[in-house]
PDB file of C-alpha atoms in Angstrom:
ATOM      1  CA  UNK Y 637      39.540   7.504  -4.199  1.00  0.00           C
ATOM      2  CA  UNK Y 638      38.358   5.856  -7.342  1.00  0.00           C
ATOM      3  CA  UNK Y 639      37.717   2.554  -5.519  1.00  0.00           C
ATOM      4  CA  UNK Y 640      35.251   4.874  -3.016  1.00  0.00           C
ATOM      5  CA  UNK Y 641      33.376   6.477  -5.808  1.00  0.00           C
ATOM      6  CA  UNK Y 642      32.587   3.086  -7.380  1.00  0.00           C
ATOM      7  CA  UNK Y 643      31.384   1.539  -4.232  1.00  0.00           C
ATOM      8  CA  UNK Y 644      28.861   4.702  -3.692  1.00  0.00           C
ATOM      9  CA  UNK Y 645      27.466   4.722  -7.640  1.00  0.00           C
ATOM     10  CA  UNK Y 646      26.916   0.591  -6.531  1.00  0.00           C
ATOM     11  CA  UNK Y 647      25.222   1.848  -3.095  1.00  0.00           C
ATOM     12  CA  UNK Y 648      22.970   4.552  -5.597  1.00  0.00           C
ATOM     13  CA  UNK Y 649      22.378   1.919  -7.882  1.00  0.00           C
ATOM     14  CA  UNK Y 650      21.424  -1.108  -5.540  1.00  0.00           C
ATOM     15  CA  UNK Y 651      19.136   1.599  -4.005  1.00  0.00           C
ATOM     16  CA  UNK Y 652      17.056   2.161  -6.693  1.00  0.00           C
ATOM     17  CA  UNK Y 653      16.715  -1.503  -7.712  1.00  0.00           C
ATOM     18  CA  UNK Y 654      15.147  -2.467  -4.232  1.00  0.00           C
ATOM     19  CA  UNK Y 655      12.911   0.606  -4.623  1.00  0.00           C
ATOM     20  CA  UNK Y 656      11.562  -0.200  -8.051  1.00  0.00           C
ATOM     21  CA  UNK Y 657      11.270  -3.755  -7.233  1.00  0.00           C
ATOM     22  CA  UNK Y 658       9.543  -2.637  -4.069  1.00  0.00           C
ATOM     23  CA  UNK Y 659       7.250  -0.867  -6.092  1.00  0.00           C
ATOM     24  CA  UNK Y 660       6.698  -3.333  -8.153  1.00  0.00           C
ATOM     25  CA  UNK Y 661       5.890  -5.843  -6.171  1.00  0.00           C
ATOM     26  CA  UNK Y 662       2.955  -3.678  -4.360  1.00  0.00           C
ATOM     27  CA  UNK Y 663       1.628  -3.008  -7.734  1.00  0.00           C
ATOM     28  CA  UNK Y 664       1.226  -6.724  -8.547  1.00  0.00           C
ATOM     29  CA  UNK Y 665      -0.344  -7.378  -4.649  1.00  0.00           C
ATOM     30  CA  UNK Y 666      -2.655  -4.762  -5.199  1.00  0.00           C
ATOM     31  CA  UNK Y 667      -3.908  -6.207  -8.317  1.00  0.00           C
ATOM     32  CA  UNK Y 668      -3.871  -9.888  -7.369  1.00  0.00           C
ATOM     33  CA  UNK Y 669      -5.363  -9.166  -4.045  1.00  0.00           C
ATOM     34  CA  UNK Y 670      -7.670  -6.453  -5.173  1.00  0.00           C
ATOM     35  CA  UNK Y 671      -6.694  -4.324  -2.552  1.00  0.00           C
ATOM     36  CA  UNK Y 672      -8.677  -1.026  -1.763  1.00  0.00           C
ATOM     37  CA  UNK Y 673      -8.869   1.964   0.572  1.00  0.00           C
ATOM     38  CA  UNK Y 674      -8.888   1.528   3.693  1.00  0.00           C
ATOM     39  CA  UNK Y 675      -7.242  -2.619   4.061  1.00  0.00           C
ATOM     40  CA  UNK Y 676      -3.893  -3.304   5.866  1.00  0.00           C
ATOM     41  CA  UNK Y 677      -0.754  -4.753   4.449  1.00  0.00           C
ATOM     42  CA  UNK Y 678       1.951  -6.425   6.634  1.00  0.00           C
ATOM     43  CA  UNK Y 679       4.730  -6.036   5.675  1.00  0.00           C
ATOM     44  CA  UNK Y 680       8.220  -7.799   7.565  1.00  0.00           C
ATOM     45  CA  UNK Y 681      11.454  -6.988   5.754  1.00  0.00           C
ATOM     46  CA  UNK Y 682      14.936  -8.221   6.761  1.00  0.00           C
ATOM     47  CA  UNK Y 683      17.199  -5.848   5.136  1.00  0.00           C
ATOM     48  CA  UNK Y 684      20.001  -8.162   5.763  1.00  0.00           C
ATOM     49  CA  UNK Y 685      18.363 -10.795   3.526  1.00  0.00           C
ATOM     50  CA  UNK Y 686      17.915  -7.931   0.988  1.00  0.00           C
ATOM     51  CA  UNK Y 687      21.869  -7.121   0.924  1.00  0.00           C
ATOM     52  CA  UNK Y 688      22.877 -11.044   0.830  1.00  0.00           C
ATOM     53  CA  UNK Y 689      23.287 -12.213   4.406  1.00  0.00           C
ATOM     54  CA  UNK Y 690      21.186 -14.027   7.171  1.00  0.00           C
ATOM     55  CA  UNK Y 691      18.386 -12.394   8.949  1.00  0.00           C
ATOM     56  CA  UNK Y 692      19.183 -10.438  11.481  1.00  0.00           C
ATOM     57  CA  UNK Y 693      23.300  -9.920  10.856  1.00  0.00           C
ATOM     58  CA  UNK Y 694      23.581  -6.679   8.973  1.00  0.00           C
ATOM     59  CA  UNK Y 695      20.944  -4.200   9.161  1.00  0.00           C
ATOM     60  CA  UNK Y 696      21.154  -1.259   6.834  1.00  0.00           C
ATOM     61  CA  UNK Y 697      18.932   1.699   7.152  1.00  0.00           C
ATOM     62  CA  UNK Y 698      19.225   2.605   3.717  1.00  0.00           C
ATOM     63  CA  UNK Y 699      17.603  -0.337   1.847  1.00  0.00           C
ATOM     64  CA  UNK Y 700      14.628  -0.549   5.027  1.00  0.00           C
ATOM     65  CA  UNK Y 701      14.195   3.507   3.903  1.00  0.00           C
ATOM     66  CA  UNK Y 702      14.202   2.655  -0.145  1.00  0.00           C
ATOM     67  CA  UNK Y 703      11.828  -0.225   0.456  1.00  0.00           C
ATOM     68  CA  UNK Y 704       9.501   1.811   2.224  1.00  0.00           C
ATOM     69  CA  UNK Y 705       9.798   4.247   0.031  1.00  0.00           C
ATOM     70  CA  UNK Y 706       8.797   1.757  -2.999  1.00  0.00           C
ATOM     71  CA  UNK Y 707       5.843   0.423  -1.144  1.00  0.00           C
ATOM     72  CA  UNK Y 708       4.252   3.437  -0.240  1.00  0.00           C
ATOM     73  CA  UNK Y 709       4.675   5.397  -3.587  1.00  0.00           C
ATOM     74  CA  UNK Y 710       2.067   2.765  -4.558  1.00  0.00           C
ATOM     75  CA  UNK Y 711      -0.315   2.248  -0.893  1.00  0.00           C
ATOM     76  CA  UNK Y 712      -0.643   5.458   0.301  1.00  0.00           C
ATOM     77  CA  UNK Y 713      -2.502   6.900  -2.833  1.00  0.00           C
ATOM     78  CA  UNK Y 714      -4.757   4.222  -2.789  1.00  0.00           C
ATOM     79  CA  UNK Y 715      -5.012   4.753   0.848  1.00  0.00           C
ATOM     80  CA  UNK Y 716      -4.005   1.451   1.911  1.00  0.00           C
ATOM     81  CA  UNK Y 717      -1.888   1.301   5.011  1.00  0.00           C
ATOM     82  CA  UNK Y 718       1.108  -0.479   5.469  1.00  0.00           C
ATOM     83  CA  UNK Y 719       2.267  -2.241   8.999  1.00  0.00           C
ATOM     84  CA  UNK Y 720       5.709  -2.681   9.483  1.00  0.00           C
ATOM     85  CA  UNK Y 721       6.116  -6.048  11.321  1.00  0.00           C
ATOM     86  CA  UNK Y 722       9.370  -5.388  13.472  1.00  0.00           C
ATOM     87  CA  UNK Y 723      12.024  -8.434  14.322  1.00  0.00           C
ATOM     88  CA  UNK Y 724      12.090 -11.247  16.607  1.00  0.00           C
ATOM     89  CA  UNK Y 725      13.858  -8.890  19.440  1.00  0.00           C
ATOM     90  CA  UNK Y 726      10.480  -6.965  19.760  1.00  0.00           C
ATOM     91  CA  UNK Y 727       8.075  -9.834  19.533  1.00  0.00           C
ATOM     92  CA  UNK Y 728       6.907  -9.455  16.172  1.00  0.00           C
ATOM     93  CA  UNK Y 729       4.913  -6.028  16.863  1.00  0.00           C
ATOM     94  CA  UNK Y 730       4.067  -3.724  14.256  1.00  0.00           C
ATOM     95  CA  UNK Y 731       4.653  -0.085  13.485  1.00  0.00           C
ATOM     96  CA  UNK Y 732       1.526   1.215  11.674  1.00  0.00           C
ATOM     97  CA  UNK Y 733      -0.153   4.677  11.525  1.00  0.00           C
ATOM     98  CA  UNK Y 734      -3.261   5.502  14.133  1.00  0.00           C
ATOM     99  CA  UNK Y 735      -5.394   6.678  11.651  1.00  0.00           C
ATOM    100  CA  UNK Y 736      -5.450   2.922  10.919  1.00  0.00           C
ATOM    101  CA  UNK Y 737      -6.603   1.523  13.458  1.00  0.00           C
ATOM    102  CA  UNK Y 738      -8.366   3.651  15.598  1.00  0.00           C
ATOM    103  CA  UNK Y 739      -9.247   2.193  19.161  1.00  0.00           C
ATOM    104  CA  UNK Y 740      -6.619  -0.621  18.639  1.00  0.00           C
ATOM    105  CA  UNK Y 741      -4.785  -1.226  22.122  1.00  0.00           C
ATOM    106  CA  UNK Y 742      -1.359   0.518  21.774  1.00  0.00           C
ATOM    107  CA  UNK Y 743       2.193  -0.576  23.043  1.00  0.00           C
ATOM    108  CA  UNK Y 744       5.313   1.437  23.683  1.00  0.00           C
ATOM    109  CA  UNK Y 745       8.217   1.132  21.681  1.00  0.00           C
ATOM    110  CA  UNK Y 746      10.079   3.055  19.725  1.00  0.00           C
ATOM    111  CA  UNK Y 747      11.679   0.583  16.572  1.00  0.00           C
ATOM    112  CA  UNK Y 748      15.680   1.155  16.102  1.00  0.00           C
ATOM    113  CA  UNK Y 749      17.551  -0.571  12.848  1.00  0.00           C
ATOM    114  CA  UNK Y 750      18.928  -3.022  15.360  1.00  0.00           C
ATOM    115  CA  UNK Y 751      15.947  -3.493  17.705  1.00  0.00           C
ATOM    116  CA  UNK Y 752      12.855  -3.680  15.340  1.00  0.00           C
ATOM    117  CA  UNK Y 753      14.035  -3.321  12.101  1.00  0.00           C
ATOM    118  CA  UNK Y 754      15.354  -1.216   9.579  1.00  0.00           C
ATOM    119  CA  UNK Y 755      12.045  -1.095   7.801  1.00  0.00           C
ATOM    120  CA  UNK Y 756       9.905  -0.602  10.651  1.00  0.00           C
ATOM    121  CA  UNK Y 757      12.182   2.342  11.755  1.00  0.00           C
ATOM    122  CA  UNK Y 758      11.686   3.870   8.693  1.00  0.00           C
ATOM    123  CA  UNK Y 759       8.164   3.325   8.925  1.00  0.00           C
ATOM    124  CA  UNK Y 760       7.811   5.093  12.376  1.00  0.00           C
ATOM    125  CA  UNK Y 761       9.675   8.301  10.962  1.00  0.00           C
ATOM    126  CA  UNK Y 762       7.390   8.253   8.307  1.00  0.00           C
ATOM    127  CA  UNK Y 763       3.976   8.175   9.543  1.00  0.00           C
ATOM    128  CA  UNK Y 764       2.295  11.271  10.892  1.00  0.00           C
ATOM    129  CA  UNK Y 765       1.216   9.554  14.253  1.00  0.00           C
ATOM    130  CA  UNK Y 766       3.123   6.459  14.275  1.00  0.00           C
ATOM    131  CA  UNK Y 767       2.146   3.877  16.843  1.00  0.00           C
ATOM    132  CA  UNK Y 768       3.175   0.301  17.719  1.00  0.00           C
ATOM    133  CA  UNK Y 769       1.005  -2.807  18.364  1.00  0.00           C
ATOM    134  CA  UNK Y 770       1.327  -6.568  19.494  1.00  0.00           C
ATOM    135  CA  UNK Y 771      -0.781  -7.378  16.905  1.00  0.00           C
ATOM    136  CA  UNK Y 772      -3.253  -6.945  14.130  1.00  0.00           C
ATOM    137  CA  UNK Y 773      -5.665  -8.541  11.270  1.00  0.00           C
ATOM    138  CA  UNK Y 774      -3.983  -7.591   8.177  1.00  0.00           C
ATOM    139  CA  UNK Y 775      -5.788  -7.970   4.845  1.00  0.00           C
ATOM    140  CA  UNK Y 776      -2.913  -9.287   2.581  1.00  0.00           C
ATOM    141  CA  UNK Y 777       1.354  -9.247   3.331  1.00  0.00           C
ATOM    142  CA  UNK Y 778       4.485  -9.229   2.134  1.00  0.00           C
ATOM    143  CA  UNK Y 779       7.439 -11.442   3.614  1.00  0.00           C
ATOM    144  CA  UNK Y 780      11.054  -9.755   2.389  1.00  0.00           C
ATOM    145  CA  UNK Y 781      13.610 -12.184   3.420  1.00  0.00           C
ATOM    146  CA  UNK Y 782      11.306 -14.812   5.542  1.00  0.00           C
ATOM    147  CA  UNK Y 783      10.698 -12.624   8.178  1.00  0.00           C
ATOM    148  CA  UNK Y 784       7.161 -14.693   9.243  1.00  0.00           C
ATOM    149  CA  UNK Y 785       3.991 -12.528   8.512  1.00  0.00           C
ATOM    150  CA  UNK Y 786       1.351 -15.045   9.011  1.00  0.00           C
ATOM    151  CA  UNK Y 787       0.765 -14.467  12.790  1.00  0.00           C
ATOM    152  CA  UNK Y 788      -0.912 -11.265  11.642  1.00  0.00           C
ATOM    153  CA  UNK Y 789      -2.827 -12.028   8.614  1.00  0.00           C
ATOM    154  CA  UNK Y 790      -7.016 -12.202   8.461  1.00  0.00           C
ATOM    155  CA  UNK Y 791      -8.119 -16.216   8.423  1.00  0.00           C
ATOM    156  CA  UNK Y 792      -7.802 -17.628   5.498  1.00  0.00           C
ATOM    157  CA  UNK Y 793      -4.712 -16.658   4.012  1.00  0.00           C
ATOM    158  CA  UNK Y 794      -3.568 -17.905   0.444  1.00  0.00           C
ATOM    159  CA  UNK Y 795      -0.441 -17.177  -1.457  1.00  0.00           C
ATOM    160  CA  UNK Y 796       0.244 -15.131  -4.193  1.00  0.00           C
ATOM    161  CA  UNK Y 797       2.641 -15.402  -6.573  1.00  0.00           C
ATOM    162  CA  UNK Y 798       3.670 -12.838  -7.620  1.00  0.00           C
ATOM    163  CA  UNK Y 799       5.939 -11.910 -11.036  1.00  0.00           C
ATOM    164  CA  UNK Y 800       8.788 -10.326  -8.655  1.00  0.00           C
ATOM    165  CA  UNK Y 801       9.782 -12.951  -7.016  1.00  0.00           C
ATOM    166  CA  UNK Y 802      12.762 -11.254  -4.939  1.00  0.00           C
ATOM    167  CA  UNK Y 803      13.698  -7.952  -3.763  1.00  0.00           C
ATOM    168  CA  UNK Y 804      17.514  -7.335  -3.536  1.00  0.00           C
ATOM    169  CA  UNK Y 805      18.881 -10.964  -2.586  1.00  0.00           C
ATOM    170  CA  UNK Y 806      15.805 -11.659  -0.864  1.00  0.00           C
ATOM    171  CA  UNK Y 807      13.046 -13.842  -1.742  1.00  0.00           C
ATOM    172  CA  UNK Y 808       9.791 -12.465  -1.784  1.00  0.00           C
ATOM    173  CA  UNK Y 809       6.445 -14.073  -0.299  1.00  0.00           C
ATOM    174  CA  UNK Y 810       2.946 -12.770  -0.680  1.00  0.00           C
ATOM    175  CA  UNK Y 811      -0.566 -13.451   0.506  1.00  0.00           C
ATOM    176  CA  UNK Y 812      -4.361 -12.086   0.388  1.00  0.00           C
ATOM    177  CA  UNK Y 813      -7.100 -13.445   2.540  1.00  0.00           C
ATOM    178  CA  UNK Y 814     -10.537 -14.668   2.173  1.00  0.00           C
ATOM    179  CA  UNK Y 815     -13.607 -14.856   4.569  1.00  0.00           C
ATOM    180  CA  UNK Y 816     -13.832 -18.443   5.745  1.00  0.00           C
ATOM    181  CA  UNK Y 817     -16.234 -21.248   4.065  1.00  0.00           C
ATOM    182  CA  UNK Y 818     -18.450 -22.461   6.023  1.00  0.00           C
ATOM    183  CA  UNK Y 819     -21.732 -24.556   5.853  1.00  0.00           C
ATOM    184  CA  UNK Y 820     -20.741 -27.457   4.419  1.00  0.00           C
ATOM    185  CA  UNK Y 821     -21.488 -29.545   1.005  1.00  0.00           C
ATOM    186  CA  UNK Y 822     -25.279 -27.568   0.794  1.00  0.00           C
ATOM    187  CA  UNK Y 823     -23.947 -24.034   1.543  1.00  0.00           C
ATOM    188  CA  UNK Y 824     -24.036 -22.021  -1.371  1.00  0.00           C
ATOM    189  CA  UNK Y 825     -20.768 -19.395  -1.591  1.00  0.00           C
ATOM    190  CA  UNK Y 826     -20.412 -15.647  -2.572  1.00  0.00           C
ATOM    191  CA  UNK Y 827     -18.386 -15.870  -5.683  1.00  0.00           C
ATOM    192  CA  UNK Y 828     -17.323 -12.425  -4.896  1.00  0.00           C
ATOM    193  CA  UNK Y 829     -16.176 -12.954  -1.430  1.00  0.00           C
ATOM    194  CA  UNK Y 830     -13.729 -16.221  -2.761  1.00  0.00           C
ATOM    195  CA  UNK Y 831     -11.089 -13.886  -4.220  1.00  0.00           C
ATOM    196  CA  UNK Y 832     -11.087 -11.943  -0.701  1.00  0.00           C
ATOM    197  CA  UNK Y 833     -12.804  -8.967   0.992  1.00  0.00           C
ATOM    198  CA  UNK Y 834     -14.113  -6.535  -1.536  1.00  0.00           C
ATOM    199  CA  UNK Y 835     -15.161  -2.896  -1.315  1.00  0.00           C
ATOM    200  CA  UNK Y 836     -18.137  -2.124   0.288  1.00  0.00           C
TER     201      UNK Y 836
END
């Protein structure tokens, strides 16, 4: 009995870590990037990573739910949406909500913990019109566990490091984007628009 009690107050605990650090993190992207109302993160997440083992081997519902949960106590009142990148087994697509991405070509799939991902799962019960897509044009992303985020980031992306540098047992990647240079050695550049895509 004792040993059962134990292992739930380490479940609680471990929990709330991944949720803080969750938060965290999306604090610290928000600021580096200089995210605003309106802009798109992508957001993979291998819960197995998170809970110490390989990608794709132990998915747990619980830690994709307290992630989410950590993430959007920070996005959604800024109004920044999150898109849940699901796993390899559904091609990458991405769970975000419609009022989004209105007009965006929509696929049909409904994300389970073993079939698209803990976190996206918990992303589709969470949204109030939930829809999936092959791809999108995100404005800045997280990686949880090198889940491979860069097919659907904005040209150019560049890191960001941020302070919290894992979440659970999982390393943590970030990136912003930019608006492409271009005219050459005589072009003269937005200063604003280097740092990435501000308000308008």
């Amino acid at each position: 009995m004792m040993a059962g009690i134990v292992h739930e107050v380490e479940k609680v605990e471990l929990l709330e870590q991944v949720k803080e650090e969750a938060a965290n993190a999306a604090k610290q992207l928000v600021a580096e990037a200089r995210l605003h109302k309106g802009q798109i993160v992508v957001v993979g997440c291998s819960t197995s990573e998170v809970v110490g083992h390989k990608v794709g081997s132990w998915s747990t519902p619980e830690v994709g739910q307290a992630i989410f949960d950590g993430l959007n106590s920070v996005f959604a009142p800024l109004g920044i949406y999150i898109a849940a990148q699901c796993c390899e087994h559904l091609n990458r697509a991405l769970i975000v909500d419609y009022d989004a991405v209105p007009g965006a070509e929509v696929v049909n799939v409904v994300p389970q913990p073993k079939a698209g991902s803990s976190f996206a799962t918990a992303a589709y019960n969470a949204f109030s019109h939930p829809v999936a897509l092959e791809e999108i044009k995100a404005d800045a992303g997280l990686d949880i566990g090198g889940t491979l985020i860069g097919m659907h980031l904005k040209r150019v992306a560049v890191p960001v490091r941020l302070a919290q540098k894992h979440i659970g047992d999982a390393i943590l990647l970030a990136a912003r984007v930019r608006p492409k240079f271009i005219g050459g050695e005589r072009a003269i550049y937005n200063d604003e628009l280097k740092n990435g895509y501000p308000a308008f």
